[in-house]
């Protein structure tokens, strides 16, 4: 509630478009997956008398003729140019403009030119203070999240501001912040600098948020759903009996360790994002992805398949030990081990990361046109590959993995007809039916697809019962290109390295 005599605010939250619809790589379904939860989280801190709207330019037209008091814009690297244009427009018309997100935290001086206030780091801690300052007429120029980060007393997300029928997965949810790992290519360390880099909600608050969501399907957008074992165990225990079907992300080591993945499957986990970034151990060492070193990645795939869990694998091309054979080796491994869907990336050194700093020291950055930092373009000098070879290999990998014959071949890896059918229709549906997806998006009927998605995600019978959970300290050596796995870059890709889902409040 605002103080007597204080005028309610007119607030506009904006997620600028990632790319223009004329781009040949524009895939409407990819950008119609999840609503902008970060902006909806910040909106929850407004007073009940305030009026707020959220505009996601990926799914709706942004109009610039209005006159809000306050404009809050989420900025990630590939929408920065568009975000700054919108910010400049509203400032010229008298609105107070705030910018935040991954890119702002990485390059605050660049963003500050286009804003009245900027937010560095997750916004749950700083946005309430800003609102108090703004109402008092004395807002600061910079708000920095530091020590004391917590998800205690975070108000319920303003899901009433989200247009559910615009998204395939309106039931997206985030119950943790950050990641306990420290990979050199990840934005996370810069974003969470100065305070805790991984923390969770209270289990009862997470379960209460889940209870508020209609239907059965959920998508956890957390960087690492299994990152805190005690939290995850309690969450999955509380979800048992809810009859939910959910998807999420985790690391290789957490899948192999103990029985947490079995608990997740029992609670309803049916599809998981796992980073299969590289088949080369030296690449893992260089990128500080040590949680993958010494792990048997084939065991990861086998264990997930035995539980009926489909795998979305992430793979990165262009690391310093990659030669011209990396594309064929990677695609063959993914198909031969029954990976359901694959997200391929050209290595991208994001500002604020250790990878970017190293590339700058070595003089290998070839452009600072942030619109090209989308994991589809080569923005640095590769070590062992020509830039054109890297780009061509990346394009080839997508074509080869999603050929009808490749989808069929990968589906045969599974031991039951039901799991084979699930694999085939899930992979084909994601890449082979673009015109149908486009039609559903234009008709605002994506929510009608939810029952079909739930059907594909329904549980399969275990294919194997002889898999023994790994000992907590067991070492699974990487023996050849038959072993791989990891997780991080595609959240960075955002559904582009965290960019698509990380808002001022991180997600």
Coordinates of C-alpha atoms in Angstrom, one line a residue:
X1 CA 0.0 0.0 0.0
X2 CA 1.3 3.5 -0.8
X3 CA 1.2 6.4 1.6
X4 CA -1.8 8.7 1.6
X5 CA -1.5 11.5 -1.0
X6 CA 1.0 9.6 -3.1
X7 CA -0.2 9.1 -6.7
X8 CA -0.3 5.4 -7.9
X9 CA 2.3 4.6 -10.6
X10 CA 1.7 3.6 -14.2
X11 CA 4.4 1.0 -14.8
X12 CA 5.4 -0.7 -18.1
X13 CA 7.6 -3.7 -18.0
X14 CA 9.2 -4.6 -21.4
X15 CA 11.0 -7.6 -22.8
X16 CA 12.4 -6.4 -26.2
X17 CA 12.5 -8.8 -29.1
X18 CA 15.5 -11.0 -29.4
X19 CA 15.7 -10.5 -33.2
X20 CA 13.6 -9.2 -36.0
X21 CA 11.1 -11.6 -37.6
X22 CA 12.8 -11.2 -40.9
X23 CA 15.8 -13.0 -39.6
X24 CA 16.1 -16.4 -41.4
X25 CA 16.7 -18.1 -38.1
X26 CA 13.6 -16.6 -36.5
X27 CA 11.6 -19.5 -35.0
X28 CA 8.4 -18.2 -33.5
X29 CA 7.9 -21.3 -31.4
X30 CA 11.3 -20.9 -29.8
X31 CA 10.4 -17.5 -28.6
X32 CA 6.8 -18.4 -27.6
X33 CA 7.8 -21.0 -25.0
X34 CA 8.1 -19.1 -21.7
X35 CA 6.7 -15.9 -20.3
X36 CA 9.1 -13.3 -18.8
X37 CA 9.0 -14.5 -15.2
X38 CA 11.6 -12.0 -14.0
X39 CA 9.5 -9.0 -15.0
X40 CA 6.4 -10.6 -13.4
X41 CA 8.5 -11.2 -10.2
X42 CA 9.5 -7.5 -10.0
X43 CA 5.9 -6.4 -10.7
X44 CA 4.9 -8.2 -7.5
X45 CA 6.7 -5.5 -5.5
X46 CA 4.3 -2.8 -6.7
X47 CA 1.5 -1.5 -4.5
X48 CA -2.0 -2.8 -5.1
X49 CA -3.0 0.7 -6.3
X50 CA -0.3 0.8 -9.0
X51 CA -1.2 -0.1 -12.6
X52 CA 1.3 -2.4 -14.4
X53 CA 1.5 -4.1 -17.8
X54 CA 4.1 -6.5 -19.2
X55 CA 4.9 -6.5 -22.9
X56 CA 6.9 -9.3 -24.4
X57 CA 7.8 -8.2 -27.8
X58 CA 8.5 -11.7 -28.9
X59 CA 4.8 -12.5 -28.8
X60 CA 3.0 -9.2 -29.1
X61 CA 3.4 -5.7 -30.7
X62 CA 5.0 -3.1 -28.6
X63 CA 3.3 0.3 -28.9
X64 CA 5.3 3.4 -28.0
X65 CA 2.5 6.0 -27.9
X66 CA 1.7 5.7 -24.2
X67 CA 3.1 7.8 -21.3
X68 CA 3.9 5.6 -18.3
X69 CA 5.6 7.0 -15.2
X70 CA 8.1 4.2 -15.0
X71 CA 9.5 1.9 -17.7
X72 CA 11.4 -1.2 -16.7
X73 CA 13.3 -3.0 -19.5
X74 CA 15.1 -6.4 -19.4
X75 CA 18.3 -6.3 -21.4
X76 CA 20.3 -9.3 -22.7
X77 CA 23.1 -9.2 -25.1
X78 CA 21.3 -9.8 -28.4
X79 CA 18.4 -7.4 -27.7
X80 CA 20.6 -4.6 -26.3
X81 CA 20.4 -2.4 -29.4
X82 CA 16.6 -2.7 -29.4
X83 CA 16.4 -2.2 -25.6
X84 CA 18.4 1.0 -25.8
X85 CA 16.3 2.3 -28.6
X86 CA 13.1 1.8 -26.6
X87 CA 14.7 3.3 -23.5
X88 CA 15.9 6.4 -25.4
X89 CA 12.3 6.9 -26.8
X90 CA 10.6 6.7 -23.4
X91 CA 13.2 9.0 -21.7
X92 CA 12.7 11.6 -24.4
X93 CA 9.0 11.5 -23.6
X94 CA 9.5 12.1 -19.9
X95 CA 9.3 8.5 -18.5
X96 CA 11.8 7.3 -15.9
X97 CA 13.6 4.3 -17.4
X98 CA 15.2 1.4 -15.6
X99 CA 17.5 -1.1 -17.2
X100 CA 18.6 -4.4 -15.8
X101 CA 19.5 -8.0 -16.6
X102 CA 22.6 -10.0 -17.6
X103 CA 23.9 -7.5 -20.2
X104 CA 23.5 -4.5 -17.9
X105 CA 25.4 -6.2 -15.1
X106 CA 28.2 -7.2 -17.6
X107 CA 28.5 -3.7 -19.2
X108 CA 27.0 -1.2 -16.8
X109 CA 28.7 1.8 -18.3
X110 CA 27.3 1.1 -21.7
X111 CA 23.7 0.6 -20.3
X112 CA 23.8 3.7 -18.0
X113 CA 23.9 6.0 -21.0
X114 CA 20.4 4.9 -21.9
X115 CA 18.8 4.8 -18.4
X116 CA 17.8 6.8 -15.4
X117 CA 18.7 3.9 -13.2
X118 CA 20.4 0.6 -13.7
X119 CA 20.2 -2.6 -11.7
X120 CA 23.2 -4.9 -11.3
X121 CA 22.6 -8.5 -10.3
X122 CA 19.4 -10.1 -9.3
X123 CA 16.6 -7.6 -8.6
X124 CA 14.6 -9.1 -5.7
X125 CA 16.9 -7.3 -3.3
X126 CA 17.2 -3.9 -5.0
X127 CA 13.9 -3.3 -6.8
X128 CA 11.9 -2.8 -3.6
X129 CA 14.5 -0.2 -2.4
X130 CA 14.3 1.5 -5.7
X131 CA 10.5 1.8 -5.5
X132 CA 10.7 3.4 -2.1
X133 CA 13.4 5.9 -3.4
X134 CA 11.4 6.6 -6.6
X135 CA 8.2 7.4 -4.7
X136 CA 10.2 9.7 -2.3
X137 CA 11.6 11.5 -5.4
X138 CA 15.2 10.5 -4.8
X139 CA 16.1 7.5 -6.9
X140 CA 19.7 6.5 -7.2
X141 CA 21.5 6.0 -10.5
X142 CA 22.8 2.5 -9.7
X143 CA 21.3 -0.3 -7.6
X144 CA 23.7 -3.2 -6.9
X145 CA 22.7 -6.5 -5.4
X146 CA 25.3 -7.7 -2.9
X147 CA 25.3 -9.5 0.4
X148 CA 22.0 -10.5 2.1
X149 CA 20.4 -12.1 -1.0
X150 CA 17.4 -14.2 -0.1
X151 CA 14.2 -15.6 -1.6
X152 CA 12.5 -15.3 1.8
X153 CA 9.4 -13.1 1.8
X154 CA 9.4 -12.8 -2.0
X155 CA 5.7 -12.0 -3.0
X156 CA 3.9 -14.3 -5.4
X157 CA 4.7 -13.7 -9.0
X158 CA 2.2 -11.5 -10.8
X159 CA 1.0 -14.2 -13.2
X160 CA -2.2 -12.1 -13.7
X161 CA 0.0 -9.9 -16.0
X162 CA 1.0 -12.8 -18.2
X163 CA -1.1 -13.7 -21.2
X164 CA -1.1 -17.5 -20.8
X165 CA -2.5 -18.2 -24.3
X166 CA 0.6 -16.6 -25.9
X167 CA 2.9 -19.3 -24.6
X168 CA 3.4 -23.0 -25.0
X169 CA 4.6 -23.4 -21.5
X170 CA 2.9 -20.8 -19.3
X171 CA 3.5 -23.0 -16.3
X172 CA 7.2 -22.1 -16.1
X173 CA 8.6 -21.7 -12.7
X174 CA 11.9 -20.9 -11.0
X175 CA 12.6 -22.1 -7.4
X176 CA 16.3 -21.3 -7.1
X177 CA 18.7 -18.6 -8.2
X178 CA 22.0 -19.1 -9.9
X179 CA 24.2 -22.2 -10.1
X180 CA 26.9 -23.7 -7.8
X181 CA 29.3 -24.3 -10.7
X182 CA 31.8 -21.7 -12.0
X183 CA 32.2 -22.4 -15.8
X184 CA 34.4 -19.8 -17.6
X185 CA 31.8 -19.3 -20.4
X186 CA 28.9 -18.5 -18.1
X187 CA 27.4 -15.2 -17.2
X188 CA 26.5 -16.4 -13.7
X189 CA 29.7 -15.4 -11.8
X190 CA 29.5 -11.8 -13.1
X191 CA 25.7 -11.5 -12.5
X192 CA 25.9 -12.8 -8.9
X193 CA 29.2 -11.0 -8.0
X194 CA 29.3 -9.6 -4.5
X195 CA 26.9 -12.1 -2.9
X196 CA 25.6 -15.6 -2.9
X197 CA 25.7 -17.2 -6.4
X198 CA 23.3 -20.0 -5.6
X199 CA 20.3 -20.1 -3.2
X200 CA 16.8 -21.5 -3.0
X201 CA 13.3 -20.7 -2.0
X202 CA 11.8 -22.2 1.0
X203 CA 10.3 -25.6 0.0
X204 CA 6.9 -24.6 1.3
X205 CA 6.9 -21.4 -0.9
X206 CA 7.9 -23.4 -4.0
X207 CA 5.2 -26.0 -3.4
X208 CA 2.6 -23.2 -2.9
X209 CA 3.6 -21.6 -6.2
X210 CA 3.2 -25.0 -7.9
X211 CA -0.2 -25.5 -6.4
X212 CA -1.3 -22.1 -7.9
X213 CA -0.5 -23.3 -11.4
X214 CA -3.4 -25.0 -13.3
X215 CA -3.1 -28.3 -15.3
X216 CA -0.3 -30.9 -14.9
X217 CA 2.7 -29.7 -16.9
X218 CA 5.5 -27.6 -15.4
X219 CA 8.8 -26.4 -16.7
X220 CA 11.5 -25.5 -14.1
X221 CA 13.7 -22.8 -15.6
X222 CA 16.3 -23.1 -12.9
X223 CA 19.9 -23.4 -14.1
X224 CA 20.4 -26.4 -11.8
X225 CA 17.3 -28.0 -10.3
X226 CA 19.3 -30.6 -8.4
X227 CA 22.0 -28.1 -7.2
X228 CA 20.9 -28.2 -3.5
X229 CA 20.3 -31.9 -2.6
X230 CA 18.3 -31.2 0.6
X231 CA 16.1 -28.7 -1.1
X232 CA 15.5 -30.9 -4.2
X233 CA 14.7 -34.0 -2.0
X234 CA 12.1 -32.0 0.0
X235 CA 10.7 -30.5 -3.2
X236 CA 10.2 -33.8 -4.9
X237 CA 8.8 -35.4 -1.8
X238 CA 6.2 -32.6 -1.6
X239 CA 5.4 -33.0 -5.3
X240 CA 4.6 -36.6 -5.0
X241 CA 0.9 -37.1 -5.3
X242 CA 0.4 -33.9 -7.3
X243 CA 0.4 -35.8 -10.5
X244 CA 2.6 -33.2 -12.2
X245 CA 4.7 -33.8 -15.3
X246 CA 7.7 -31.5 -15.4
X247 CA 10.9 -30.7 -17.2
X248 CA 14.1 -29.1 -15.9
X249 CA 17.9 -29.0 -16.0
X250 CA 20.7 -30.5 -14.1
X251 CA 24.4 -31.3 -14.3
X252 CA 26.1 -34.5 -15.2
X253 CA 27.5 -35.1 -11.7
X254 CA 24.2 -34.6 -10.0
X255 CA 22.5 -37.1 -12.3
X256 CA 25.1 -39.8 -11.5
X257 CA 25.3 -39.1 -7.8
X258 CA 23.0 -41.0 -5.3
X259 CA 19.3 -41.4 -6.0
X260 CA 18.2 -37.8 -6.5
X261 CA 17.3 -38.3 -10.2
X262 CA 15.2 -41.3 -9.2
X263 CA 13.3 -39.1 -6.7
X264 CA 12.8 -36.5 -9.4
X265 CA 11.4 -39.2 -11.8
X266 CA 9.0 -40.4 -9.1
X267 CA 7.8 -36.8 -8.6
X268 CA 7.1 -36.4 -12.3
X269 CA 10.4 -35.5 -14.1
X270 CA 10.0 -36.6 -17.8
X271 CA 12.5 -34.5 -19.7
X272 CA 15.8 -32.9 -18.6
X273 CA 18.3 -30.5 -20.1
X274 CA 21.9 -31.8 -19.8
X275 CA 24.9 -30.1 -21.3
X276 CA 26.8 -32.4 -23.6
X277 CA 29.1 -29.5 -24.4
X278 CA 32.2 -31.3 -25.6
X279 CA 33.6 -34.8 -26.1
X280 CA 37.1 -33.5 -25.3
X281 CA 38.4 -33.5 -21.7
X282 CA 40.9 -30.7 -22.4
X283 CA 38.0 -28.5 -23.4
X284 CA 36.4 -29.1 -20.1
X285 CA 39.5 -28.2 -18.2
X286 CA 40.1 -25.0 -20.2
X287 CA 36.5 -23.9 -19.5
X288 CA 36.6 -24.8 -15.8
X289 CA 33.7 -27.3 -16.3
X290 CA 35.3 -29.6 -13.8
X291 CA 32.0 -31.2 -12.7
X292 CA 32.1 -33.1 -16.0
X293 CA 35.7 -34.3 -15.8
X294 CA 36.1 -38.0 -15.1
X295 CA 32.4 -38.7 -15.6
X296 CA 31.0 -41.5 -17.8
X297 CA 28.6 -39.6 -20.0
X298 CA 27.2 -42.7 -21.5
X299 CA 26.1 -43.7 -18.0
X300 CA 24.2 -40.4 -17.8
X301 CA 22.2 -41.2 -20.9
X302 CA 21.6 -44.8 -19.8
X303 CA 20.4 -43.8 -16.4
X304 CA 18.0 -41.2 -17.7
X305 CA 16.7 -43.6 -20.3
X306 CA 16.1 -46.3 -17.7
X307 CA 13.8 -43.9 -15.9
X308 CA 11.9 -42.9 -19.0
X309 CA 13.4 -39.4 -19.0
X310 CA 14.0 -37.7 -22.3
X311 CA 17.2 -35.8 -22.8
X312 CA 17.7 -32.3 -24.3
X313 CA 21.5 -32.2 -24.9
X314 CA 23.6 -29.1 -25.3
X315 CA 26.7 -29.1 -27.4
X316 CA 29.3 -26.4 -28.1
X317 CA 31.5 -26.1 -31.1
X318 CA 34.7 -24.1 -31.5
X319 CA 36.4 -24.7 -28.2
X320 CA 40.2 -24.5 -28.4
X321 CA 40.8 -28.3 -28.8
X322 CA 38.1 -28.7 -31.5
X323 CA 39.2 -29.9 -34.9
X324 CA 37.2 -30.4 -38.1
X325 CA 36.0 -33.8 -36.9
X326 CA 34.2 -32.3 -33.9
X327 CA 30.9 -32.0 -35.8
X328 CA 30.6 -35.5 -37.0
X329 CA 31.8 -37.0 -33.7
X330 CA 29.3 -35.0 -31.7
X331 CA 26.3 -35.7 -33.9
X332 CA 27.1 -39.4 -34.1
X333 CA 27.5 -39.6 -30.3
X334 CA 24.1 -37.9 -29.7
X335 CA 22.3 -40.1 -32.1
X336 CA 23.9 -43.3 -31.0
X337 CA 23.0 -42.6 -27.4
X338 CA 19.4 -41.7 -28.0
X339 CA 19.5 -38.0 -27.2
X340 CA 16.0 -36.8 -27.9
X341 CA 16.7 -33.2 -28.8
X342 CA 19.9 -31.3 -29.2
X343 CA 20.8 -27.6 -29.0
X344 CA 24.1 -26.8 -30.8
X345 CA 26.1 -23.7 -30.1
X346 CA 29.0 -21.9 -31.6
X347 CA 31.2 -21.0 -28.6
X348 CA 30.3 -17.4 -27.7
X349 CA 32.5 -15.3 -25.3
X350 CA 29.9 -13.2 -23.4
X351 CA 31.1 -9.9 -21.8
X352 CA 31.7 -10.3 -18.1
X353 CA 32.8 -13.9 -18.4
X354 CA 36.2 -15.4 -17.9
X355 CA 36.1 -16.6 -21.5
X356 CA 35.6 -13.1 -22.8
X357 CA 38.4 -11.7 -20.6
X358 CA 40.8 -14.4 -21.9
X359 CA 39.8 -13.8 -25.5
X360 CA 40.4 -10.1 -25.1
X361 CA 43.9 -10.7 -23.6
X362 CA 44.7 -12.9 -26.5
X363 CA 43.4 -10.4 -29.1
X364 CA 40.9 -12.9 -30.5
X365 CA 37.6 -10.9 -30.3
X366 CA 36.7 -9.9 -33.9
X367 CA 33.5 -8.0 -33.3
X368 CA 31.6 -6.2 -30.5
X369 CA 28.4 -6.2 -32.5
X370 CA 26.3 -7.7 -29.6
X371 CA 23.5 -8.7 -32.0
X372 CA 25.9 -11.4 -33.3
X373 CA 26.5 -12.9 -29.9
X374 CA 23.7 -15.4 -30.3
X375 CA 25.7 -18.7 -30.5
X376 CA 25.0 -18.8 -34.2
X377 CA 27.8 -16.5 -35.4
X378 CA 31.5 -16.7 -35.0
X379 CA 32.6 -13.6 -33.1
X380 CA 36.2 -14.6 -32.2
X381 CA 39.2 -16.3 -33.9
X382 CA 38.9 -20.1 -33.2
X383 CA 42.1 -21.9 -32.3
X384 CA 42.1 -24.9 -34.7
X385 CA 39.2 -24.1 -37.1
X386 CA 38.6 -21.5 -39.8
X387 CA 35.6 -19.3 -38.9
X388 CA 33.8 -20.4 -42.0
X389 CA 34.4 -24.1 -41.2
X390 CA 33.0 -23.6 -37.7
X391 CA 29.9 -21.9 -39.1
X392 CA 29.4 -24.5 -41.8
X393 CA 29.9 -27.3 -39.3
X394 CA 27.4 -25.8 -36.9
X395 CA 24.7 -25.6 -39.6
X396 CA 25.5 -29.1 -40.8
X397 CA 25.1 -30.5 -37.2
X398 CA 21.6 -29.2 -37.0
X399 CA 20.6 -30.5 -40.4
X400 CA 22.1 -33.9 -39.7
X401 CA 20.8 -34.4 -36.2
X402 CA 17.2 -33.5 -37.2
X403 CA 17.0 -35.5 -40.4
X404 CA 14.1 -37.9 -40.4
X405 CA 16.5 -40.9 -40.6
X406 CA 18.5 -39.5 -37.7
X407 CA 15.5 -39.0 -35.5
X408 CA 14.3 -42.6 -36.2
X409 CA 17.8 -44.0 -35.6
X410 CA 18.1 -42.2 -32.2
X411 CA 14.6 -43.3 -31.2
X412 CA 15.6 -47.0 -31.7
X413 CA 18.1 -46.6 -28.9
X414 CA 15.3 -47.0 -26.4
X415 CA 14.1 -50.4 -25.2
X416 CA 10.3 -50.0 -25.3
X417 CA 8.0 -49.1 -28.2
X418 CA 6.4 -46.4 -26.1
X419 CA 9.7 -44.7 -25.3
X420 CA 10.7 -44.9 -29.0
X421 CA 7.4 -43.3 -30.0
X422 CA 7.8 -40.6 -27.4
X423 CA 11.3 -39.8 -28.7
X424 CA 10.3 -39.8 -32.3
X425 CA 7.2 -37.5 -31.9
X426 CA 8.9 -35.1 -29.4
X427 CA 12.0 -34.6 -31.6
X428 CA 10.0 -34.4 -34.8
X429 CA 7.4 -32.1 -33.3
X430 CA 10.1 -29.6 -32.2
X431 CA 11.8 -29.3 -35.6
X432 CA 9.7 -30.7 -38.3
X433 CA 6.3 -29.0 -37.9
X434 CA 7.2 -25.3 -38.1
X435 CA 4.2 -24.3 -40.2
X436 CA 1.8 -25.9 -37.7
X437 CA 3.5 -24.1 -34.8
X438 CA 3.3 -20.8 -36.7
X439 CA -0.4 -21.3 -37.3
X440 CA -1.1 -22.0 -33.6
X441 CA 0.9 -19.0 -32.5
X442 CA -0.9 -16.6 -34.9
X443 CA -4.2 -18.0 -33.7
X444 CA -3.2 -17.6 -30.0
X445 CA -4.0 -21.3 -29.5
X446 CA -0.8 -22.6 -28.0
X447 CA -2.4 -23.7 -24.8
X448 CA -4.5 -26.2 -26.8
X449 CA -1.3 -28.1 -27.5
X450 CA -0.7 -28.7 -23.7
X451 CA -2.7 -31.9 -23.6
X452 CA -0.6 -33.3 -26.5
X453 CA 2.6 -32.3 -24.7
X454 CA 1.4 -33.9 -21.5
X455 CA 0.6 -37.1 -23.5
X456 CA 4.1 -37.2 -25.0
X457 CA 5.6 -36.7 -21.5
X458 CA 3.6 -39.4 -19.8
X459 CA 5.6 -42.0 -18.0
X460 CA 7.1 -45.0 -19.8
X461 CA 7.8 -48.3 -18.2
X462 CA 11.4 -48.7 -17.1
X463 CA 13.5 -50.2 -19.8
X464 CA 16.1 -51.6 -17.4
X465 CA 16.0 -52.4 -13.7
X466 CA 19.6 -53.3 -13.3
X467 CA 21.1 -49.8 -13.2
X468 CA 22.9 -49.3 -9.9
X469 CA 23.1 -45.7 -8.6
X470 CA 26.6 -44.4 -8.6
X471 CA 28.5 -44.0 -5.4
X472 CA 28.8 -40.4 -4.4
X473 CA 32.6 -40.5 -4.9
X474 CA 32.8 -42.8 -7.9
X475 CA 34.9 -41.7 -10.8
X476 CA 33.7 -42.5 -14.4
X477 CA 36.6 -41.9 -16.8
X478 CA 36.1 -40.4 -20.2
X479 CA 37.5 -43.1 -22.4
X480 CA 36.5 -42.0 -25.9
X481 CA 34.0 -40.1 -28.0
X482 CA 31.4 -42.5 -26.6
X483 CA 31.4 -40.6 -23.4
X484 CA 30.1 -37.0 -22.9
X485 CA 27.8 -34.5 -21.1
X486 CA 27.3 -31.2 -19.3
X487 CA 25.0 -28.3 -18.8
X488 CA 25.1 -24.5 -18.9
X489 CA 25.6 -23.0 -22.3
X490 CA 22.0 -23.3 -23.6
X491 CA 20.6 -21.6 -20.7
X492 CA 23.1 -18.9 -21.6
X493 CA 21.7 -19.0 -25.1
X494 CA 18.4 -18.6 -23.5
X495 CA 16.8 -20.7 -24.2
X496 CA 20.4 -18.6 -25.4
X497 CA 22.5 -18.7 -22.2
X498 CA 20.0 -17.5 -19.8
X499 CA 19.3 -14.5 -21.9
X500 CA 15.7 -15.5 -22.8
X501 CA 14.7 -16.3 -19.2
X502 CA 16.9 -14.2 -17.0
X503 CA 15.4 -10.8 -16.2
X504 CA 16.2 -8.2 -13.6
X505 CA 15.3 -10.8 -11.0
X506 CA 17.5 -13.3 -12.9
X507 CA 14.6 -15.4 -14.2

